[in-house]
Structure formats: C-alpha cells, structure tokens
Amino acid sequence: MSLPDGERRGATYVSPDAAHENGRGAMTERARFRSYYGRPILKEPVWTWEIPWYFFTGGLTGASSALAAGARIAGNEAVARRATLTALVMTAVNPALLIADLGRPERFLNMLRLFKVTSPMSVGTWILSAHGGAATLAGSSELTGRAPRAGLAAELAGGALGCALATYTALLVSDTAVPAWHQARHELPFVFAGGAMASAGAAAAALSPVSEAGPARRLTVAGAALELGAAQVMEHRLGELGEPYHEGQVEKLNQAAKGLTAAGSLLLATAGRRSRLAALAGGVATLAGAACERWAIFRAGFQSARDPKYTVVPQRLRLDERRRAMADGATQS
Amino acid sequence: MPSLGTSFGRGGATDFQQDLQHSDCIVIQGSNMAENHPVGFQWVMEARERGAKLIHVDPRFTRTSAMADLHVPIRAGSDIAFLGGIINYILENGRDFREYVIPYTNAATIINPEFADTEDLDGLFSGWDPESGAYDPSSWQYEGVAAKSAAGSRPQGGTAGGGEQSHGAHGAGLSSGHQPSTDPTLEHPRCVYQLLKRHYARYTPEMVERICGVPREQLVEVAESLCANSGRERTSAFAYAVGWTQHTVGVQYIRAAAIVQLLLGNMGRTGGGILALRGHASIQGSTDIPTLYNLLPGYLPMPHAEGHETLDDYVEEHRPPGGFWGHTRSYIVSLLKAWFGDAATQENDFCFDHLPRLTGDHSHYATSFEMRDGKVDGYFVMGQNPVVGTANSKLHRLALAELEWLVVRDFSENETAAFWYDSPEVVSGEHSPETIGTEVFFMPAATHTEKDGAFTNTQRLLQWHHKAVEPKADCRSELWFMYHLGRRIREKLAGSQDPKDRPVLDLTWEYPTEGAHDDPDAEAVLKEISGYRVFDGAAVSGYTELEADGSTASGCWIYSGCYADEVNQTARRKPGREQDWVALEWAWAWPLNRRTLYNRASADPEGRPWSERKRYVWWDEVEGRWTGYDVPDFEATKRPDYLPRDGAEAEDALRGDDPFIMQADGVGWLYVPVGLQDGPLPTHYEPQESPVSNPLYGQQANPTREEFPRTDNAYNPVDGQPGANAFPYVMTTYRLTEHHTAGGMSRTVPYLSELQPEMFCEVSPELAYERGLEHGSWATVVTMRQAIEARVMVTERIPSVTVDGQRIHTVGLPYHWGAKGVVTGDSANELLSIVLDPNVHIGEYKAATCDIRPGRRPRGKARLELVERYRSQTEDRRGPA
Amino acid sequence: MSAGPEVTVIETPGGAAKRRGGGAPVPSTYGEDAKPRVGFFTDTSICIGCKACEVACKEWNHVPATSSELTGHSYDNSGDLGADTWRHVAFVEQRLAVGGVAEGAPDSFVAEAHRQEVVERSGIVPERDGEGLRWLMSSDVCKHCTHAACLEVCPTGALFRTEYGTVVVQEDVCNGCGYCVPACPFGVLDRREGDGRVWKCTLCYDRLGDDLEPACAKACPTNSIQFGDHGELRARAQERVERLRADGMAEARLYGEDPGDGVGGAGAFFLLLDEPEVYGLPPDPVDTTRDLGGMWKAAGLAAGAIAAGVLAAFAGGSR
C-alpha cells in the first residue's frame, strides 16, 4: 500500500470561469488545494463500454435519418436508401446498448413511466423511442417497398427526431457534476452534432456509388470540421479541467479521434470522389474517429471525477471570489 | 477496587456517569472514555458544554483527547509520579480544602513512630522482609493501635491471600473501640498530612517532567485547574479505567487519585468523586458477585486454610470495630443461609466448613501456570477467551494442552476453543492435534438478548434485561447451564455418605423453571441475592435487616434491597426525562440505591451543603433526617452532631460527621495503614519492563509485585541487565471503539469487522524513521515471549517523549485480534508477560517493552527462531531486582 | 416535476447567476399531505468518531457489509459514502500550526520525521511533543438537497421527494441506469454490486411514519446527529456556530445550511471546523440542473446545425 496522496499544497490552478469571465491573465491566484486523503469527492459514473458506443450509434442513426430525409426530398434515392437502411440497422443496435448498460435491464420500460424535462435521459428515452419507431417504419418501407407514403412521413419525422437524438446525448454527460463534462456543456452538443454528421455522411459515402455520394461527402466534411472545431474550443475553454485529455489513455484516444476524423474526411473529400475504395477507407476512418472522440470524452469524465482537485479548486476559487465580491459590495454600500 | 476500598470503604465507582455533567473540571486518565464508554461520555460532553474544563492524560492522543481542552502526553507507566506531582502542588501551595480535610480524612491521624517512608529507605517502606518478599505492615499502623495485619498472619508472603480483605478493605486491622491519636493542627511530624508532604516532597514539576516526559507547565496547568475547580463552590472529578489498574502498581495509581480527591474535598460531592470505568458491561457485577478466587459475594473475604478454622475466627479477623463492616457476621451468616438453607444451623457454624479454603494464590494467572505444569485436570471457560484476552497467549495455549478436559461456552468457537488445531504451536510443530490430549467441549451460549438477567455496570447500577427472543438451537444461558450442571451432579451424588460430597448436596438448589428448556427463573435468583426472611420468605429491604442468627438469607449483602417489597427494583424504568439527573427510579444501584457514595460529605460537618451550587444531600433539622437528591449514604436519622458512647460498635461508633461509613474510623484514608501489600502511600515505581531507571529511588519496581520468573514467562531485561537494549521501546496495549475485548463479539460481526479490519500498531514519525517503518506497510513486534505482525500506522498521536534526558518511543497495540472470525490477525497478548499487582493480581498490560522491525514476521519454525535470537542475547530470564 | 416554485435568478457581481428558492422550502406536490420538512443537523464539533451511526444505519436498513482493508486513512476504513455506506465517519488528524491554521498530514511521515531530526540537530527548538494536535471527526450522509440533482435527472421517477421533504429511491422502480451517480455533486449515490440498483440514505423513511427518529440519530451518543424540523435545526445550528465562534473557534462554520447555495440548501447540513474539502466535501456544490436551460438551448442549436448541415449538403447539388 503506497503512501496516501495526502494533500497537495500550493498547486497553481486557473479557474476556467475566472479566466473566461474576468478576461484577466491566466494566473489568477495560487490556489491552496486540500482534500481528504486525495480521495475523489464525486462518484465515477457506473456506465460501461455500452455508453460511448451508444453515443456513437445514436449519432450515426440520428444523423442518418436526417440525411435520408434530405436526400429523399432532394431526389437522391441512392443516398436516401443507404441512409435510411443505416438508420434502421443502427436503431436496432442503439437501444440494445442502452438497455444492456442498465443495472436491471429487465426494467428498461420503467424509463417510460414519465416524461421529465429536467432529465435528459427521460427526454432522450422518448426521443429514442419515437425516432426508433420512425426509423423502423421508414427503413421497413424502404426494404419492403410497401407503404411508401407512410414511409416517407416516417422518414421526415425520423429526420427531425434524428437531429435531436444525435445531440441530446451530449446532455447526458454535461448534465452531471463531472467537471470535464459539465464545464464543457456549451461545446459538447456541437462536438456530438459534428460527429454525428460526419458519421452519417461517412457511412453513406462509403456505401453509396461515388457519383451519388457527393452530398454525403459534403456532410462528412462539414461534420468533421464542426466536430474538430468544437472539440478544440472545448479543450481550450476547459483550461486545466481539460488536463485529462492530455494524459494517459485519454490522450491517445483524443489524438486518434482527431487524426482519424481529419484524415478520413480529407480522404473522402479528395480521393473519395473518384475511388470507391478511398471512399470506403475514408468513411471507415471517419467513423472510427467519431467513435474515438466519444470514447475520449467518456474516459476524460472518469478521470475528471476521480481526482478531487478538479472539483475542489474551481469551486474554492469561485467561492472565495464570491465572498470577496460580497465583502466588497458590503464595504462599498 | 482495593484502592477505592482502602481509601473510602467500598471498592466501586463513587459516582455515576450522569453526575459528570455537574463537574467543573474532569480529568480522564488511565482511560480512553470516549473510545470505550462512548455512551457514558455524553455526560462529559454535557459538562464541557456547560463550561467544564476537560483534561485527558494519556500516552496517546485518542478520540477522548479530540474532545478535551488539554491533552497531556504521559509516558506509559509513570502516572503515580504525575499524580504525586499534583499532590505536591496542592500541599506545597496550601490548596487543600482544609475545612473538608480535617473532619473527613485521616490527615490529622498520627502514625506509629516505627514507620519509615520511601524517602528514608530509598524506595522501600519500613517492615520489608526480602526473604518473604513482603511487608510486615505493623509499623504502618496508627500510633498506639495494635497491629492486626493480614499479611503477617499468612506464611506465603507476597502471594498470600492477604489481598482478600483489600477489595473491601475497611480497616479491619484497627482494634475495637480505640480512637487513634490526632493532631487537628496538622503540624505533628508524624501526622498523615506531614507524612504526605514529606513523601511527595520530591515530586516537583521538574521531577514530573523528568519522569513522565510531561512539560512542567502542563503539570502545573492540570494541578491548578483541579485546585481552582475544587472547594465549596466547584468540584472536579476523575475518571479512570484499565489504563490505571493494569499495572504492577495499579492499585496505588488509584490511591494517588483518591489522595488528590480527598485533599481537594471532591469525594461524595456532586460533580466530584472518582469514576471507575470498568472494562465491560457487567464486570462490576463479576467482582460484586465474584468470579474471583479470593472473594465471596459482597467483598467478604474467602476464608483461608490457616487462621480461619471457625466462623468466629473468620469474623474476628475481618470485622473492624467501627463502620458497617462491623456487621460482618450478619453478612456471612446470611450468605451461608442463602447457599445452604436448612442445612446451615447455629450448631454447625452455618456450614462455614463447607466453604473452600484458600491455601495461596489461586488466581487465573497462578492457576494457568499450574495448568501448564500439569496440575490441573479440568477448566471451564465461560464468556472468556484467555488465548487472546490474557497476557502471554502462548502460555495459555500450552496450559490448555495439559488439561484432561476443557469446556468452552461462547457464541462461536473462539481461539481458546480452537487452540488444539489452530494455533502458532500447531503451525510451528510444537504441538499437533494428535499429541494434544485435552478433550474439548464447545457449548454454545445464549446472548444477552436471549436471556433474563441483570447487568451491573460501571456505576454500580443493576439494570435488568428482559429476554427478547428465544435462543437458537442448543444455545443456553449461563444460568441454565450452571443450574442444570449442578442439578445433574447432585443427582449423581445423591445418597452419598462421603463427607466430601456434603457441601454440594447441602446447597439450596431449587428454583422455579420455565419454558421448553426448563430455564431457571432469574428473578427468583435475584430475590435470593437480595435477601429474604427465612421463616416466611419475605424479601428484606436492605442489608440493615440482615441478621447474624440465621433468620435471614442473602446471596450478596451489598445487593440487598434490590428486590425490596417483592419488586424487582432493577427492572424499574421510569424515563430519565421524568426525573432529575440522579434518576433514583431508574433501576437500582448498590448499596441501597445510593448513586453517589459517601454523599454525607456533600454537606459540611454541621450538615449544611458546602454551597447552594453544589447541594446534594443535607440535614433537615425539621424532619430530623438527611435528605436531598440522592439516598443518603448515611444513617437516615443520625444527627450531624452525634458523638458515639464509649464501647459503641459498628456504625454506632461513627460520629455524625464521619461520612465514610464503611471505614473503621469513618474517614477517608489519605494514608492506608493496613490492607495493601505495597505500602500506605503511592510511590513511583517503574513497570516490570521499562527502558528507564527509576529517577527517584534505588528501588526500581514495586518490590511486592507478583512475578513468575519461568522460561515460559521470561521477562525482557531492563537497564543494566544483559540484552536490555534488545527491547528499547515502551509498549502499550489498548482498545478501539469498533471492537470489543478479545473480539468474540465484534470480529465475528461483519458490520463491526469492516470498521477496523486489520491488526495495526501505532508509532510516532520519529520511531518510524528510526526503525524504517512505512505507513501502511507491515511491522514485526518482538518480546521475550513472541513475535507478532501488524500493519503500521504512523501518526503523531502517539508522541515520543523525553524522559530523564532519554528519547522514549512507544509502540501502541490494540489487543482485539486473534485467529478466528470475519477479520483475523495476531494478538497483542502474545507479547506480554505475566507480572501482577500484588493486591488484586491484575496483570501489567499497559506498560512493557519491545522491539519493532519493518516487515512481516516469519512463519512456522522461523518465528520461534526469531524470538530465540532475541532471547539468546539475554542471560538471565528473570525480572529486575 | 421538480423545477421548483418561484424561481428567481439573481445576477451577482462577476456575472455568476444564482438561483434562490422562495416560498416553500422544498418543491412539493403533496398539498395537505405534506408534513413539515425534516432533516439532520450534524454538529461535528461533538462527534467522538464512535461510528455507532454507521452500524445502526446498516442494521436498520439491512445494508450489506463490505469486506474492507485497512486504508491507513486514520481510523476511517469505510472510505466514503456509497451504495453500501450511508453514514460515513471521516477522520482528519491535524497539527495546528502557529496562528491556528490547520496543517494536514504531511506527504510523507518518514520525511517529516527526518525533517524534525534535522531541525533538532540544527538547534532549533522543535514543537512540543504531541501538542497542538487536532482530530476532526464528522459523520457524512446524503444531503437530501432542496434542489436535488439526482432526483431531477432520474428518468424512471424512482427517486422522489417524500412528504417530509426528503429524497428517497424506490427500489422497486429503479432500473440502475446510474444517471444519478455522477449527477450528485457530493458523490453520495452509487449502484450496488450484484444488485444493479442505486441505493442511498432514506432518512429512515420507514421510521418517520411511526414518529421514530432515524437510526443514526437515535444511536448517536453525544447528539452530534440531530434530527427534527428543518427550520428548527437551522435556528439551532445558527446559535451553535455563533456560540462556538464566540468561544474562540473561529473556524467553525455551517455547511449546507444556506438556502442560497448551489443546491438550495441541504436537508442534512453540518457544522464543520475546517474547510469542507478537508472532510471530502465539495466547497461550492451546485445542482447541475441549474444550467439545464442553457444546455437544452445548446442542444437545440446543435440539432439545428445537423439539419442545416444536411440542407447545405444538398443545396450544393443533389448528387
């Protein structure tokens, strides 16, 4: 048994809020950080591998529905078909992952006991269910060729719902106390949105004939740009709360996410215009990149919850600042 | 117990825990009260909330210290020096409560001119006989009083049964009717007051710092706090536990506190007194109705084979001229009537001859050695676990292996019951189940919720517990077991003509039984203990109704009255919030439901309270009786100005201002002329095993301490002896709140086990550095007896101190662990030797020496080899001079 | 729904928004069946670290024992609150340096001892043995927040607010989604291994109905754990902390008592003798749902971005 981590003294710490709000220099003050034997204050999530894959498949199915709807309206049947079927397949996988992660999977229907605005998981369950229904209907219609009008309506509905499905998942993580997640609440939806767009585009581009896949490739590039851009902003604004992204396993995942997404979308956008093989490679790489991004975010949260400094220092600074402000206010009045 | 007994007249806590809320200053020493009496400790917290100063004197900073205003880190084993320093401070600065001291203590009494103090004899008192290893106390006596010394009449010296009267110790040595000479001006050179001053003259703050490692300012602060919080308007209390009793001078530790409290006038006062905190929930009961070899119920001494041929001899020996012990005959006769019923008559001395006689020391420790030497056939171990709970675990296991049969009664198979297959000796090959001839019977026991009965807690309170559930399977209560065992033995012996069988056959052994298992009615037993009139079975209302002519029976005279009016008084449960803090209608305390003993002393000699703030018991002139918040510990109608006639006996010989009614002269004894083996005044001696040379005297340790110098009980060598530096550290043992004694009731319970899952030792950062010990890692602790391992907790709470220029480190060990249970570990008692206080045969568990080294201990034979390597460094296996 | 009545958003200097609840102390839909709010005031200044609360809680609620190892963290082997520990006693050994500011355990005791030895050899007078030590003890518990993040994120409604204002998990509803676990700013809840559901302190809901106080409060010998009417406890706590400060304990403070804090004040609040983080408590806990409005907005915009992206993708041509 090693010595306890004990308390670290005089850790230099910059509060992201302070740096952001006050616009002052990066060094606000030397934060004296104390803890209880270095133990975590928060609990790490109990979620396991199913959840980052859920984020990934949710983004893929949701954005694919949107892509399918758009393609259908634009008359691009090839892309519409691929996208709708992608959505159909992923919509079967998606909820299964969520249910498997439950402590009591047999009670998954309890999610539908109520609709609670304060719970992204509650709202999300309804979105998931509604989208699932729509995507199933649309996909079945595409497969069987039957009920085309119902299928179209379902496709359109699924498209709208799919946008929500792809982004609400960001709130699943940001609506927690985990510092790396909560403090990234402004950026995470856009990271997820970008990732979803890139995934849907990449899948459709890989599966569709090169000549038909133009919009898919464009969607991929736009998504990749949004994903990478939003992630960059997020990491910057997190400041030292973003430290987990630059350490250990999370750093590797992070770099993989960036690299694969950039390289994949680039490949798609260039060689993917002519070569089906390149489109496939680029598509797979982009998809892999999006998956890695979800995993990086997931794992970063665990590290953020585990080390008490991420909880204590910003709160301590915030508290001391508030007290100082109140004291100033009191002396001034 | 004998310390309180000799000082005040009864061996029991003088106060009750609830009364602590009225203290102005509480010194907790030799106790970790918050840790081990957490519920009672709420009253200390209450006092603190009301502004009381709380002082904790302890080698460690514990959960009690965390709540104290002042923690004094003291070297384990040096408390007499500390208390002596307080006595010195009081006397040198004239801070004693003079108006109390003169009438209520023996301060003015003049002592025999033959008496010589430790100051004269370099640590010995007069009368020391090195051959017998005992004192002849006749020179300690009051001047002019014929010495009737208990120890002198016994041939066996230091291990004699002389201790038997010490538990109650009431001045039996004073001869009838003689008033000792006194000097009320306290100036006579041989008056107790002056002897005290002289005896403690060198116990200055500087000396205390030298001996105890306590900064002199702290000693002064403690002494001053006590002085400032004593007197008419304020009172201070002491609370102690086994941190004081478990020393070879344990009895004298408590005597020293008794002296302080008498000098400051705190005895018998609300918020004052000495609270003896006992070691478990009913251990007071197990000295009251004793499981001790040398006592009969109510602290009557067990008769001795020599000198107690007849009942008259016995009564003559033990009956003092004054005080309520003057009725010794009534108490012993009533006891004999309770035990032998109709068979006990005037003609046969009430079956006095049926009582076994002592021939020497038959205490648990002595008997264990006899067992080891193959002299004992059988052993009942009931609710006890000597292999874990008693010093020198290995000795006990080896002893158990020599028995013919062993009966263990407990909730689960503990280490004592499992010794024959699960022990270090089996692992090392010294023993095996095949070679151990002992037949072991394990009998499952019912828990306290599964049986009726009373506990007698630390404040002498008998509280009845009602059975809540039936015991499972074959579990039975002790009462069931002993009753039916006795019944079956009597059935086997029925019709025997052998006189040896008469004592068993003459016993009264009929109790009503109930239930599917024929459980004896516990209340019937309680009534028998309380006492009844023989002719009609009517319950007596107290010990004053007990007679010497065989017309009454009582199983324990101090409990007499607990079944008064045919009501189980111990089962009374009027809620505390409906009563005052004394709560006389909750349960029943001995004696006669008095909660604070010697409470006559809460009023001045004229019977008026010392102050309004501290009124407790006082004389009501109109009613012509004593009244107040408590049952007066005094004859109800004896006037404060009462003076005894010549030739008056027993309580009639005591004046109206003699509050200590059990004492022959009715006063608290600052100086104890008779009753204790090791001297009339507490003296600082070093423990048996100590890294320090006694700075005060040439006499290193208590000369009368009981040693057992044997190979299987070898003592660590001390300063000057070969190999002394093999064991340079002080070792002390203690408890944790989460566990209970030997672990049978806590390490078998998952909820408690998880709170403290592993055996650990506590060491200071200095010691850790010196020995290379790492926090959280392992250490091996070694003595001449054994080597054990423990996890290391490096903490500043067990500070190293400077004693006589030497840096002293202490290794702290909780003693709860053993090999069986949900959580297991090595036992601290493996390390300790057996060396006893001569008065009460209690072992020295709180201060010894050891070595400590990093890493886990060796297994199997290698463990023996490690210990042997240490032992081979020493030549002589015996203790210090 | 638990958004709470009468929510006022107040802008304070520095731009940080603070939510203050008015009206009823907790959001309640019980109407006539509502009982006065109850809670705990845990006065750690009189805690003796006996752990009776931990054991009584486990006994009453049949919480499983967890096999444990010696942590080496003073006398705390329970570690922290969780699915199987609903009362957790913390122990902090401190040495009070000059000026009374507590220093915690040094990073290495061995190094510290070495330092002391060096100090001694150089002739500097060391601090007196064992002096100036302080041992903080505190029984932690679920805070039963006024704005309880766990309750707000629970998708099955298993977590609900009782008529006493406490927060309880219905174990026949909980499906172990685990959302409440990272949502709690105090790290109270956790999923029980082998069981799959989340468990936490119920404030002995099953005892309240029979007018019994919670098991921990009943067992606490020094009345460090006080149970009762929440408003009355707050008043008592204010008095207590003022009195301690007047007696010279400048570091005494209330934690979780202020309705203006990030969780709207706690049903179970504390009197501490040092900063919260020393005890393992967050200094400025916030109910994460406070920021949910902004989060939904961001999600909505991001969803819109996907739609926009799709439109843009086809705007450049359908192929």
Coordinates of C-alpha atoms in Angstrom, one line a residue, chain B residues 34-35 38-39 41-42 45 48-51 60-63 66-67 71 73 213 215 217-218 734 736-738 749-760 762 765-766 768-769 773-775 791-797 799-802 807, chain C residues 44-51 54-55 58-59 61-78 84-85 91 93 95 106 109-110 112-114 116-117 120-121 128-131 133-137 219 221-222 240 243:
Chain B
A34 CA -14.9 8.4 24.5
E35 CA -13.4 5.4 22.9
P38 CA -19.0 6.4 24.3
V39 CA -22.5 6.4 25.7
F41 CA -19.1 10.0 27.6
Q42 CA -22.1 12.1 26.5
M45 CA -19.6 16.4 26.7
R48 CA -18.0 20.6 28.6
E49 CA -20.9 22.4 27.1
R50 CA -21.6 23.9 30.5
G51 CA -18.1 25.2 30.6
R60 CA -1.8 8.7 23.1
F61 CA -4.0 11.4 21.6
T62 CA -7.2 9.5 21.2
R63 CA -10.8 10.1 20.5
A66 CA -10.0 15.1 20.5
M67 CA -12.8 16.4 22.7
H71 CA -4.2 16.6 26.3
P73 CA 1.0 13.1 26.7
G213 CA 8.1 13.4 29.8
P215 CA 6.4 19.6 30.3
E217 CA 3.9 23.9 32.7
Q218 CA 1.4 21.2 31.8
Y734 CA -5.4 -0.6 24.3
L736 CA -10.7 0.6 19.8
T737 CA -14.3 1.6 19.9
E738 CA -15.1 -0.6 17.0
V749 CA -19.8 -9.4 13.2
P750 CA -19.3 -8.1 9.7
Y751 CA -20.6 -4.6 10.5
L752 CA -18.0 -4.1 13.2
S753 CA -15.3 -6.1 11.5
E754 CA -15.3 -3.8 8.4
L755 CA -14.8 -0.7 10.6
Q756 CA -11.4 -1.9 11.8
P757 CA -10.5 -4.9 9.6
E758 CA -6.8 -5.4 10.4
M759 CA -4.5 -5.5 13.4
F760 CA -2.2 -2.5 13.4
E762 CA 0.7 3.0 16.1
P765 CA 7.1 9.6 13.0
E766 CA 10.3 9.6 14.9
A768 CA 9.1 5.2 12.2
Y769 CA 12.1 7.0 10.9
L773 CA 8.7 1.7 9.3
E774 CA 6.4 2.8 6.5
H775 CA 2.9 3.9 7.0
R791 CA 0.1 -3.1 9.8
V792 CA 1.9 0.2 10.5
M793 CA 0.1 3.4 11.3
V794 CA 2.5 6.3 11.5
T795 CA 0.8 9.0 13.5
E796 CA 1.7 12.0 15.6
R797 CA -1.0 10.9 18.1
P799 CA 4.2 11.0 20.5
S800 CA 7.7 10.3 21.6
V801 CA 8.7 12.0 24.8
T802 CA 11.9 12.9 26.6
R807 CA 14.1 10.0 24.0
Chain C
T44 CA -19.2 17.6 14.1
S45 CA -17.7 19.6 17.0
I46 CA -19.2 17.0 19.3
C47 CA -18.6 13.9 17.2
I48 CA -16.5 11.3 19.0
G49 CA -16.0 9.2 16.0
C50 CA -17.6 6.1 17.5
K51 CA -19.3 5.0 14.3
E54 CA -22.7 3.6 10.6
V55 CA -23.6 0.4 12.4
K58 CA -26.6 -0.8 8.4
E59 CA -28.6 -2.8 11.0
N61 CA -31.6 -0.8 6.6
H62 CA -30.0 -4.2 6.0
V63 CA -27.2 -2.6 4.1
P64 CA -24.6 -5.2 3.2
A65 CA -21.3 -5.2 5.0
T66 CA -18.4 -4.7 2.7
S67 CA -15.2 -6.5 3.3
S68 CA -12.6 -3.9 3.7
E69 CA -8.9 -3.4 4.1
L70 CA -7.1 -1.1 6.4
T71 CA -7.0 2.2 4.4
G72 CA -4.4 3.9 6.5
H73 CA -6.5 7.0 6.5
S74 CA -6.5 7.5 10.2
Y75 CA -9.4 5.5 11.7
D76 CA -11.6 5.7 8.6
N77 CA -11.9 2.3 6.9
S78 CA -15.3 2.9 5.4
D84 CA -23.3 0.2 0.9
T85 CA -22.3 3.0 3.2
F91 CA -11.2 11.3 10.5
E93 CA -5.5 14.3 12.0
R95 CA -1.4 19.7 13.7
P106 CA 2.5 15.7 5.6
F109 CA 5.6 10.9 7.7
V110 CA 9.1 9.4 7.3
E112 CA 8.6 14.6 8.2
A113 CA 10.4 12.7 10.9
H114 CA 13.7 13.2 9.1
Q116 CA 12.3 17.0 12.6
E117 CA 15.6 15.3 13.3
E120 CA 16.7 19.2 16.2
R121 CA 20.3 18.8 15.2
R128 CA 6.4 20.2 21.9
D129 CA 5.6 16.5 21.7
G130 CA 2.0 15.8 20.9
E131 CA 1.0 19.4 21.4
L133 CA -2.9 18.2 17.7
R134 CA -6.4 18.2 16.5
W135 CA -8.5 15.3 15.3
L136 CA -11.6 16.2 13.3
M137 CA -14.4 13.7 13.1
A219 CA -27.7 5.7 18.2
P221 CA -24.4 9.0 22.0
T222 CA -23.4 12.7 22.0
R240 CA -24.4 26.9 17.9
R243 CA -21.5 30.4 20.3

